[in-house]
Coordinates of C-alpha atoms and ligand atoms in Angstrom, one line a residue:
X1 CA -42.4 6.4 32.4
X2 CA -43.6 4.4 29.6
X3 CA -41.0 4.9 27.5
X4 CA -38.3 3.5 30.3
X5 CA -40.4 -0.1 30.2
X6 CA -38.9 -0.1 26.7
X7 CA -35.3 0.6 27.7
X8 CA -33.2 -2.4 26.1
X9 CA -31.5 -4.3 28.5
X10 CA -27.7 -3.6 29.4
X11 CA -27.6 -0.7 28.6
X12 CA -26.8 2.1 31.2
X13 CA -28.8 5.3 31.4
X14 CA -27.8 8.5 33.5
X15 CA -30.3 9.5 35.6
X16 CA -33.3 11.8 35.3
X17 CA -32.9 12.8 31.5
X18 CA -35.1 11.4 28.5
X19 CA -34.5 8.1 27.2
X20 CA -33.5 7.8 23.9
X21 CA -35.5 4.3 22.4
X22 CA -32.4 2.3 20.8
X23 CA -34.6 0.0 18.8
X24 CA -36.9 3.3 17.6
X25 CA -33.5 5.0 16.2
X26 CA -32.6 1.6 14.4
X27 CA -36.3 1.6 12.9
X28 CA -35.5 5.0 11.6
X29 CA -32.0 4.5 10.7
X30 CA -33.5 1.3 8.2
X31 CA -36.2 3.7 6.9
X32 CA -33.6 6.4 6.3
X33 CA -30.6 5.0 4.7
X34 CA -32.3 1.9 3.4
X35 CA -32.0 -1.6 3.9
X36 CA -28.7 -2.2 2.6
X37 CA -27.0 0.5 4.5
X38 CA -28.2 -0.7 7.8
X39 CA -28.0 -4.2 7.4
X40 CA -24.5 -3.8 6.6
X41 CA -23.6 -1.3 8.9
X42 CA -25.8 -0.1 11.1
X43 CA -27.7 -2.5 12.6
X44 CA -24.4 -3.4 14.4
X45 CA -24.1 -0.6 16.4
X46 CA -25.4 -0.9 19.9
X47 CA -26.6 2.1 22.1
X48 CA -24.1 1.9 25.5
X49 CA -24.8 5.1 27.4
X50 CA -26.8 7.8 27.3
X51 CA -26.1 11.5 28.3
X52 CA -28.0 14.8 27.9
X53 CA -26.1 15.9 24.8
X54 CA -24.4 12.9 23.9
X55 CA -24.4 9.5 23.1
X56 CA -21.9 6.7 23.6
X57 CA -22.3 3.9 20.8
X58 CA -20.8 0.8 20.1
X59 CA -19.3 -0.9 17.1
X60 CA -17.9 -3.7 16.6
X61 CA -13.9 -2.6 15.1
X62 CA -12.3 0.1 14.6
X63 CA -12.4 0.0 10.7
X64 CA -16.1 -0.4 11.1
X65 CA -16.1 2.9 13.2
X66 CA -14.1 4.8 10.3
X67 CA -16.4 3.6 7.7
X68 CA -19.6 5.2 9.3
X69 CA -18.1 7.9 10.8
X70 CA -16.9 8.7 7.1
X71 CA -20.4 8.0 5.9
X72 CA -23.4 8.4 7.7
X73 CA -22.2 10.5 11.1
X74 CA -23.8 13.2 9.7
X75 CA -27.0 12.3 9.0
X76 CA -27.0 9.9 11.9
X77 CA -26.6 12.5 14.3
X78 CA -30.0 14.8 12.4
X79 CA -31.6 11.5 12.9
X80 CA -30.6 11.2 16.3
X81 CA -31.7 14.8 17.3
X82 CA -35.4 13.8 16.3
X83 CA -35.7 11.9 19.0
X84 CA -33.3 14.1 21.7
X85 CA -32.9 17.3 20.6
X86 CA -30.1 18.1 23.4
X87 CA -27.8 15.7 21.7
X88 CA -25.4 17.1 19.2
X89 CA -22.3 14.3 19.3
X90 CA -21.7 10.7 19.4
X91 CA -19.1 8.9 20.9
X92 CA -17.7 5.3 19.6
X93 CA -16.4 2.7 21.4
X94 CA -14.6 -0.2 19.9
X95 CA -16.3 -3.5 21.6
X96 CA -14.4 -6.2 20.3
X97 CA -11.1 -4.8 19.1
X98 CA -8.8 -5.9 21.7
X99 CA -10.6 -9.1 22.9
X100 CA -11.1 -10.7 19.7
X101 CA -10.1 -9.7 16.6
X102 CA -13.2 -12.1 14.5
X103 CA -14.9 -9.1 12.3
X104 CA -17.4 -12.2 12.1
X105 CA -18.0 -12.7 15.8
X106 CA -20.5 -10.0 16.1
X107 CA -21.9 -10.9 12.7
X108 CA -25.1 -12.7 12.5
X109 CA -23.9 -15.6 10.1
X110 CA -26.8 -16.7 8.5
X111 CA -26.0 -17.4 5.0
X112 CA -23.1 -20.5 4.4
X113 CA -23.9 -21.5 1.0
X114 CA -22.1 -18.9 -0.6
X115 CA -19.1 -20.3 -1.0
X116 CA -19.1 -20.9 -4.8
X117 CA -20.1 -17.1 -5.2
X118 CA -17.1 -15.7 -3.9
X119 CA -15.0 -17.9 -4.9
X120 CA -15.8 -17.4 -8.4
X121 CA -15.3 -13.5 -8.1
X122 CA -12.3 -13.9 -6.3
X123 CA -10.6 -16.4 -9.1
X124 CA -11.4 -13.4 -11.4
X125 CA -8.7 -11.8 -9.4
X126 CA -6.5 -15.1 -9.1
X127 CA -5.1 -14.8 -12.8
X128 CA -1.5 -15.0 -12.9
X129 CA 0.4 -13.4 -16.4
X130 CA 2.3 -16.0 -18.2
X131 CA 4.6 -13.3 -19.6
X132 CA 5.6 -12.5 -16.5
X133 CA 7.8 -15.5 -15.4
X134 CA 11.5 -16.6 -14.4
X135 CA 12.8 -17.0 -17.9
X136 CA 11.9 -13.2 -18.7
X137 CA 13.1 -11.6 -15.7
X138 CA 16.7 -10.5 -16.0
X139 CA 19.1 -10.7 -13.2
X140 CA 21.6 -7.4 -12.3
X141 CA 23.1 -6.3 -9.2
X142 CA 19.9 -4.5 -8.4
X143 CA 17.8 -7.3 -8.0
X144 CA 20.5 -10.5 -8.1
X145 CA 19.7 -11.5 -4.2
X146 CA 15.9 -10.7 -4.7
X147 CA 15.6 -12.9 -7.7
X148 CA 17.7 -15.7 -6.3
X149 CA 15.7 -16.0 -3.0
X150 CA 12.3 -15.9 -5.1
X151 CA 13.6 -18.8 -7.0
X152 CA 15.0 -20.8 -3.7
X153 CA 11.3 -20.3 -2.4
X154 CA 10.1 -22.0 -5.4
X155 CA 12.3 -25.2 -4.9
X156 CA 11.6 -25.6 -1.4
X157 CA 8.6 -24.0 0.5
X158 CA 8.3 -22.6 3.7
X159 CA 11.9 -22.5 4.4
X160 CA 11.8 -18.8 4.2
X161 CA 8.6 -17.3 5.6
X162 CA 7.4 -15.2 4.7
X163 CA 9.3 -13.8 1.7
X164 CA 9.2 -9.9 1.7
X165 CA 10.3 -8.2 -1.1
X166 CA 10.7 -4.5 -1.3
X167 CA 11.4 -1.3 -3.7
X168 CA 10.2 1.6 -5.7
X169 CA 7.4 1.4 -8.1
X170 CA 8.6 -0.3 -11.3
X171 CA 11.6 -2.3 -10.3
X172 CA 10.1 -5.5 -11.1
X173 CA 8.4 -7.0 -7.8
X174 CA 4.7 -8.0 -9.5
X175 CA 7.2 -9.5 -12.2
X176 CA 8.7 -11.5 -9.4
X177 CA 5.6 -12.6 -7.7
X178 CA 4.0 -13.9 -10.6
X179 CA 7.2 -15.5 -11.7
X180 CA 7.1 -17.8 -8.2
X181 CA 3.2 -18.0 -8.5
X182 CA 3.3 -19.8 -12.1
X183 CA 6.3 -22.2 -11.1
X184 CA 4.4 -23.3 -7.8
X185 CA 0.8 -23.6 -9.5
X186 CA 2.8 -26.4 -11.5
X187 CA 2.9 -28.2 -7.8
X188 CA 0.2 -26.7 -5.4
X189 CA -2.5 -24.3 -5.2
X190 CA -1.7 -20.3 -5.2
X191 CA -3.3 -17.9 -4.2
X192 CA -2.3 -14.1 -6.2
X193 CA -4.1 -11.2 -5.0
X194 CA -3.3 -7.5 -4.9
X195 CA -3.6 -6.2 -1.2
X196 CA -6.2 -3.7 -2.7
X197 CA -8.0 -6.5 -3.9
X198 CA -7.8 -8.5 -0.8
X199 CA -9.4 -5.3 0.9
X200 CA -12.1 -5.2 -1.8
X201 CA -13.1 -8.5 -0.9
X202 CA -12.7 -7.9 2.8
X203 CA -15.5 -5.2 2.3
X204 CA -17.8 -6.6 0.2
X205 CA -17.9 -9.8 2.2
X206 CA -18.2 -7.6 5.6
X207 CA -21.6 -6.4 3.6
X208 CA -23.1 -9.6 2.7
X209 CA -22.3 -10.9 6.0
X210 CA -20.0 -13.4 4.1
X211 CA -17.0 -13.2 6.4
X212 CA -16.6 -17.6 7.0
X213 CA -16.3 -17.5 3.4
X214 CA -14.0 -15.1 3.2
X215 CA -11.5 -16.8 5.8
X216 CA -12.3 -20.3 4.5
X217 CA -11.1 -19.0 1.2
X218 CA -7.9 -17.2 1.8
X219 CA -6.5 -19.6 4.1
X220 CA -7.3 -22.6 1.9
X221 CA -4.2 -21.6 -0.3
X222 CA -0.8 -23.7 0.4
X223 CA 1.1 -20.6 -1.2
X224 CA -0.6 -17.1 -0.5
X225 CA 1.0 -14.1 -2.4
X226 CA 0.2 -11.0 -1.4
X227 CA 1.3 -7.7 -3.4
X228 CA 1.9 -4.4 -2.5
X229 CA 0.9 -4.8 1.1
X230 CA 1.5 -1.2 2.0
X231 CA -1.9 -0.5 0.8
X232 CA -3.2 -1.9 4.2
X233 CA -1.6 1.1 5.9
X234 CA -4.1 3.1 8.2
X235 CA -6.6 0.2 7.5
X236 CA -7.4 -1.2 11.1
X237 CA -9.8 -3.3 10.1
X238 CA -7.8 -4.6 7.3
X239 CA -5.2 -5.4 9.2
X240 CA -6.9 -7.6 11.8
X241 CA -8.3 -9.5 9.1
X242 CA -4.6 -9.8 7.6
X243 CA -2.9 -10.8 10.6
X244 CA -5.0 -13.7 11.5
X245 CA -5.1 -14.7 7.7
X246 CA -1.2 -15.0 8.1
X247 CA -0.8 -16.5 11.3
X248 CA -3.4 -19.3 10.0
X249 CA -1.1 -19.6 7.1
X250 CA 1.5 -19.9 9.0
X251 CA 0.3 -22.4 11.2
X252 CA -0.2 -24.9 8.4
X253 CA 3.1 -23.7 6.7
X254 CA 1.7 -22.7 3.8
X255 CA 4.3 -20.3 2.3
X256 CA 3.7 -16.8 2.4
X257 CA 5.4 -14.0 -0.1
X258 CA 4.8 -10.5 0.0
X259 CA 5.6 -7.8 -1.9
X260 CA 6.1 -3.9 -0.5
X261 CA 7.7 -0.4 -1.5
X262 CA 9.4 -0.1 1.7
X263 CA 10.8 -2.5 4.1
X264 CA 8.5 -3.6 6.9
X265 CA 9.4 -1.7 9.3
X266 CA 9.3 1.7 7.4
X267 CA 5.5 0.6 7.1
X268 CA 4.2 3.4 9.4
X269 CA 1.3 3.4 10.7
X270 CA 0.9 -0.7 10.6
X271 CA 0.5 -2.1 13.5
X272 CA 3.8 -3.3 15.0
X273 CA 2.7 -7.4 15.2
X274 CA 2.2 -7.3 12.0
X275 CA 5.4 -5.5 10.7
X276 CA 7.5 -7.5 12.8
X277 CA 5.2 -10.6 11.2
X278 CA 6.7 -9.2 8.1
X279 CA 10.0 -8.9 8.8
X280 CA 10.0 -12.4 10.4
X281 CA 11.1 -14.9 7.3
X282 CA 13.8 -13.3 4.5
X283 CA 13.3 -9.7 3.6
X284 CA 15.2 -8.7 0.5
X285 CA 15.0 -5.7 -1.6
X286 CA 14.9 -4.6 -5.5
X287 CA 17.2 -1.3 -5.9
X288 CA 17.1 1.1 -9.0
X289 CA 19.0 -0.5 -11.8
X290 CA 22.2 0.1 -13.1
X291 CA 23.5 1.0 -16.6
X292 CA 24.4 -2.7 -17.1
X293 CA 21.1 -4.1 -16.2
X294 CA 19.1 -1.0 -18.1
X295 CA 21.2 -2.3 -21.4
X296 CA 20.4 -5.8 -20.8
X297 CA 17.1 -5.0 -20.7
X298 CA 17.0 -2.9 -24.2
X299 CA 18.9 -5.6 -26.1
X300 CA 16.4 -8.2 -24.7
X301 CA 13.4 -6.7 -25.3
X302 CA 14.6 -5.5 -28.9
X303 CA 15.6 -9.5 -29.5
X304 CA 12.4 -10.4 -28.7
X305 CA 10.7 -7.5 -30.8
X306 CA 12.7 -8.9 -33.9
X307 CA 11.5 -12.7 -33.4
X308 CA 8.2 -11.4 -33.1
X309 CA 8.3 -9.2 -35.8
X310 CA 10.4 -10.9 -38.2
X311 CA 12.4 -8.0 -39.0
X312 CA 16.0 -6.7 -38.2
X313 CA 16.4 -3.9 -35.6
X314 CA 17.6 -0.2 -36.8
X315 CA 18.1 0.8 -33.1
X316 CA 21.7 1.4 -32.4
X317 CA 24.0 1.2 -29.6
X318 CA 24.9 4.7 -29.8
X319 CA 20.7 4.7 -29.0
X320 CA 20.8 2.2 -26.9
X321 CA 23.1 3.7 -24.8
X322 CA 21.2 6.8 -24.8
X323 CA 18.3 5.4 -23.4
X324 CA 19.6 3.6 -21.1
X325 CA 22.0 6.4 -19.3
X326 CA 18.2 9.1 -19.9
X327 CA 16.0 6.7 -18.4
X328 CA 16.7 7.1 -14.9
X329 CA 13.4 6.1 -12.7
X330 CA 12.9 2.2 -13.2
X331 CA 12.2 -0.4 -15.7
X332 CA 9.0 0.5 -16.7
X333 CA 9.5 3.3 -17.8
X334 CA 12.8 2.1 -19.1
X335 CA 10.4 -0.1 -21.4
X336 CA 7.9 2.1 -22.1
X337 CA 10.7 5.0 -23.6
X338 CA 12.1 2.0 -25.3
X339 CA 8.6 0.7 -27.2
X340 CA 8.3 4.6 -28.6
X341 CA 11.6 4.5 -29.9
X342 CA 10.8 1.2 -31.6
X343 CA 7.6 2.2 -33.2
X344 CA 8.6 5.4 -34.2
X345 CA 11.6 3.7 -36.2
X346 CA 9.6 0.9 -37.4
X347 CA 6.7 3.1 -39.0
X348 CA 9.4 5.3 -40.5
X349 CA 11.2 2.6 -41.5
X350 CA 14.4 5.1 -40.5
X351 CA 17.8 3.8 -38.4
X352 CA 17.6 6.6 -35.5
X353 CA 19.9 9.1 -34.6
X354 CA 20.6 10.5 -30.8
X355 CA 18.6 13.9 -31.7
X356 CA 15.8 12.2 -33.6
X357 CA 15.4 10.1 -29.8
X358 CA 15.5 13.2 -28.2
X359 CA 12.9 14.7 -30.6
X360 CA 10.6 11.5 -29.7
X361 CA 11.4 11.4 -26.5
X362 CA 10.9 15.0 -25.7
X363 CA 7.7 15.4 -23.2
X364 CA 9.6 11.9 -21.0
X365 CA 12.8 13.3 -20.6
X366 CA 11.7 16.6 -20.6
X367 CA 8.9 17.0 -18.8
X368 CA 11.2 17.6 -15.9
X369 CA 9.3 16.3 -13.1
X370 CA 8.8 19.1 -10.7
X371 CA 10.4 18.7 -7.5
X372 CA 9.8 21.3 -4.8
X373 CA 10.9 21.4 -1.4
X374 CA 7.8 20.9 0.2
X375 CA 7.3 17.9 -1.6
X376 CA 11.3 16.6 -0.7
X377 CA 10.2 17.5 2.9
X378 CA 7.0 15.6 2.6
X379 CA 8.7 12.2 1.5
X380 CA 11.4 12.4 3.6
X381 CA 9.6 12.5 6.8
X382 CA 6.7 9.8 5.4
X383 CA 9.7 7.8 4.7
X384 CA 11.4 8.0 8.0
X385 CA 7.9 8.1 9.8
X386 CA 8.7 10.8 11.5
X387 CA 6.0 14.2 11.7
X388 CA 7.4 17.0 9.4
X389 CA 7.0 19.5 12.3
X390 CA 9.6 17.3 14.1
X391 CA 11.4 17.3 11.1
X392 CA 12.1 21.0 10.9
X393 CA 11.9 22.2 14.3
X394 CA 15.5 22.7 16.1
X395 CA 16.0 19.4 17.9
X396 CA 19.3 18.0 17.2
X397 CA 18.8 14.2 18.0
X398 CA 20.3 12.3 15.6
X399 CA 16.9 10.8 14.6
X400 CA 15.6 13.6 13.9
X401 CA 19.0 15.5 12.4
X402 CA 19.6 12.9 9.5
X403 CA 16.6 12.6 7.8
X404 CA 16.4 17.0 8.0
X405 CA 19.8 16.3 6.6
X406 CA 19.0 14.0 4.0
X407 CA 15.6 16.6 2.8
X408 CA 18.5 19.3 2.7
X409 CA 20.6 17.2 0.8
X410 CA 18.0 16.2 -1.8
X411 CA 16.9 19.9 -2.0
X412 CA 20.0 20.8 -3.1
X413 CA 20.5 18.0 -5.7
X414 CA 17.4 17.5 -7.1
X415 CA 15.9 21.4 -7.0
X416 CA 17.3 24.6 -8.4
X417 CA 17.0 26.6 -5.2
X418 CA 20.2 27.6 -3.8
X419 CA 21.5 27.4 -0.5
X420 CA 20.5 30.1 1.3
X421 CA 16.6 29.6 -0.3
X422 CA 17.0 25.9 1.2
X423 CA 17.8 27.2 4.9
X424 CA 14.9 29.3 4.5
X425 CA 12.5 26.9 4.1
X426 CA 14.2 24.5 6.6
X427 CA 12.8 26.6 9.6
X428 CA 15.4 29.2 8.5
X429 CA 18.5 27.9 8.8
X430 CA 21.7 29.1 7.9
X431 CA 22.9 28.4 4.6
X432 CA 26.4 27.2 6.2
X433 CA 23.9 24.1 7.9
X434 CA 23.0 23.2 4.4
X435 CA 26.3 23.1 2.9
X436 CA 27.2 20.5 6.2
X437 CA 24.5 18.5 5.6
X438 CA 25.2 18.1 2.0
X439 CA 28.4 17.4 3.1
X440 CA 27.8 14.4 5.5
X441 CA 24.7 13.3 3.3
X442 CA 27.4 13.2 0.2
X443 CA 29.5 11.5 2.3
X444 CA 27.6 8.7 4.0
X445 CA 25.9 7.6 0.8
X446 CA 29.2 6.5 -0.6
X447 CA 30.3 4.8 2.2
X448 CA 27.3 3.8 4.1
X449 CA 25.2 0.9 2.3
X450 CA 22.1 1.9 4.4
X451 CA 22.3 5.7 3.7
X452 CA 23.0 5.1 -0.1
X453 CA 19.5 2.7 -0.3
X454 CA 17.7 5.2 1.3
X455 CA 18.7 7.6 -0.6
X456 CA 17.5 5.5 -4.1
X457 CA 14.5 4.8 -2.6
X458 CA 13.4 8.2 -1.7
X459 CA 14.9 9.3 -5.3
X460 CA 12.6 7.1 -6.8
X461 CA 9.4 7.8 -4.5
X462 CA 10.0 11.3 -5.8
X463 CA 10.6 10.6 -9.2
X464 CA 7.9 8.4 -9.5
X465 CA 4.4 10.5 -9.0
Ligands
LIG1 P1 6.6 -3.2 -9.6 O1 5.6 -4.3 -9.3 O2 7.9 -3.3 -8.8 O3 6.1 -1.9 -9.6 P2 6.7 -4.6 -12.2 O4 6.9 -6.0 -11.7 O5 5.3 -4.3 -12.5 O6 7.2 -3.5 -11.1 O7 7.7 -4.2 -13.4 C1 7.4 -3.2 -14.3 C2 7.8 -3.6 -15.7 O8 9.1 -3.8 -15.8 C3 7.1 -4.9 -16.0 O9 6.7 -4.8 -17.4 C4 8.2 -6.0 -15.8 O10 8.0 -7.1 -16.7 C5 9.4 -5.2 -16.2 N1 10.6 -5.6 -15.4 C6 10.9 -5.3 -14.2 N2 12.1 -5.9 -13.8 C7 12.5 -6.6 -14.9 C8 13.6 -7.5 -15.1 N3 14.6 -7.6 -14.2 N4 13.7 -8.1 -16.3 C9 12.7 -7.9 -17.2 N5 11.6 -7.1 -17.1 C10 11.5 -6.5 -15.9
LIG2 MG1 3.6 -4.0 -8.8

């Protein structure tokens, strides 16, 4: 009887059983995982109904229930038992993650002179490279449109917003970014941040209870450029916090320009507001580059290795060539096969041949990446967000078919397992099925602009681990 006196308020207890004390667990909680811990985390979590072997708690996101369910569920619950032995799970619910999306609103805000603190450890973050600008970045049919629209963006903001530029790893898209940040710096303020890093801060100021801050600070900016935002996939919490960053931004048409390795729509398992958010201004892409651009590439980079150095180059075009048709993946990697070749020639002082390259470059070119099946099947379906089961099973909508045809189709080009060993491990198909879908992959990607990106981009997402 006593203990029911000390029942918090609202909070809804089933009948005859014992009452768990909230305020007694949190008491615990602080004296078990420290101060830090439960100021940060779980001090927030409310008690909303109590059953014989379970308890339903509160918390204030999603992203917040992921965290502690990741972290402390475990010990939580032996904690828990002390007090109710019957109990042996716990139950979340979300409290404010429809209503409002404010982390902050069921934050005790306390602390507002911090503003100087994080905005000195987020400049750290801010730097933009001044060798990575306009005047370096070389134009080819791969990246023409992406380059062009980057440079329209910097003569007259907000007419495209956001910007979203997409492709594989390597193709040049930080290059881009910081390009546009350093020519709009000349004329406003710019905000550069990594999405990782924007997530870093998101946590740390979720911790110190800093979350004003942390808004104020981000959507101060009058250009906010954001890169590789498919790093906030999966990331509720993340997420919210994004989407009402960018819809402030928005508001007070600051320009927004994001960088991605897929379109926004392939982002699976981002919510759909924000992908269409995304999608809503230009959305270009960077493709894998061409002999043309690979060679334009080489000859610059060697120019500006002989102004630097003073010296005369003894890399030829037979070499150049070589390099350029070997290195197949993207440009760095283009650049870094290239700066071997270089050094090696310039320590021995030697004018390379093709099979001295091939000597140098042995463990790039050789170390054959290993591409299985599984892995093919893996991509293909993360790509197209669709579940591998679904993938393989026997369904023919087209949906479904293409993207099985395309993992068929890659098998065959990029493994050495043969047909029948490909039907096999496609739910046991028939190696006749494979040949079709080779067929109509082989077929589409030369006519079919769509097929033939997708097709590169998967390529590279393979080639690129
Ligand atoms: P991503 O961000 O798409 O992974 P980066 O922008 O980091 O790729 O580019 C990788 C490297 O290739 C960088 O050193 C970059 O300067 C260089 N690079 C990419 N595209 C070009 C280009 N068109 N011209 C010159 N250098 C490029
Ligand atoms: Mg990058």
């Amino acid at each position: 009887m006593e203990k029911k006196s000390l029942k918090p308020k609202n909070i809804f207890v089933s009948e005859e059983e014992t009452i768990v004390v909230w305020s007694d667990v949190q008491t615990s909680f602080e004296k078990n995982f420290g101060t830090e811990i439960y100021q940060s985390w779980l001090k927030n979590i409310t008690l909303i109904k109590e059953f014989n072997d379970y308890l339903i708690l509160g918390v204030p996101t999603r992203f917040f229930r992921d965290w502690i369910v990741s972290r402390y569920l475990d010990k939580m619950l032996s904690q828990l038992k002390t007090f109710k032995n019957s109990i042996n799970r716990v139950e979340f619910k979300i409290l404010e993650d429809h209503k409002s999306t404010n982390v902050n609103d069921s934050f005790k805000i306390d602390e507002l002179n911090k503003v100087s603190e994080i905005k000195d450890s987020l400049m750290n973050y801010n730097r933009l490279n001044p060798n990575l600008n306009f005047d370096n970045f070389i134009s080819g049919s791969s990246n023409q449109i992406a380059l062009t629209s980057s440079k329209k963006i910097c003569e007259q903001i907000s007419r495209y917003n956001p910007l979203y530029i997409y492709g594989g790893v390597g193709l040049g898209k930080t290059h881009l970014l910081n390009a546009i940040g350093i020519e709009l710096e000349k004329q406003t303020n710019v905000m550069f941040i990594s999405a990782e890093r924007f997530m870093y801060h998101f946590i740390k100021s979720i911790k110190k209870n800093d979350m004003v801050n942390f808004k104020d600070f981000f959507r101060k900016s009058s250009v906010f450029i954001i890169d590789d935002i498919q790093f906030i996939r999966g990331k509720e919490g993340l997420q919210e916090e994004f989407f009402h960053t960018f819809n402030s931004l928005i508001d007070k048409s600051a320009q927004i320009i994001i960088s991605a390795d897929r379109a926004p729509m392939k982002l699976d398992r981002v919510q759909e507001r924000i992908k269409s958010r995304l999608a809503g201004g230009l959305v270009v892409d960077i493709d894998i580059p061409d002999l043309e651009l690979k060679t334009k590439i080489i000859k610059k980079r060697l120019e500006d290795i002989q102004n630097q150095f003073k010296e005369t180059s003894n890399i030829s075009e037979e070499v150049i060539n070589f390099i350029a048709n070997e290195s197949k993946t993207n440009i760095r990697e283009l650049i870094g096969v290239l700066n071997r070749v270089v050094t090696f020639s310039r320590i021995h002082k030697k004018d390379l041949t093709i099979s001295d390259c091939k000597n140098i470059l042995k463990d790039v070119f050789n170390q054959a990446k290993i591409i299985t099946v599984d892995k093919i099947q893996n991509t293909v379906s993360n790509y197209f967000n669709i579940p591998l089961t679904e993938m393989l099973s026997q369904r023919r909508s087209r949906p479904l078919a293409r993207p099985r045809q395309v993992a068929m189709y890659l098998a065959k080009k990029m493994t050495t397992r043969s047909l029948p060993e490909i039907g096999r491990r496609f739910a046991n198909r028939d190696h006749t099925t494979v040949i079709h879908a080779v067929k109509t992959i082989t077929r589409l990607s030369e006519k079919d602009d769509e097929m033939k990106k997708n097709i590169n981009q998967i390529k590279s997402l393979l080639l690129e681990e």
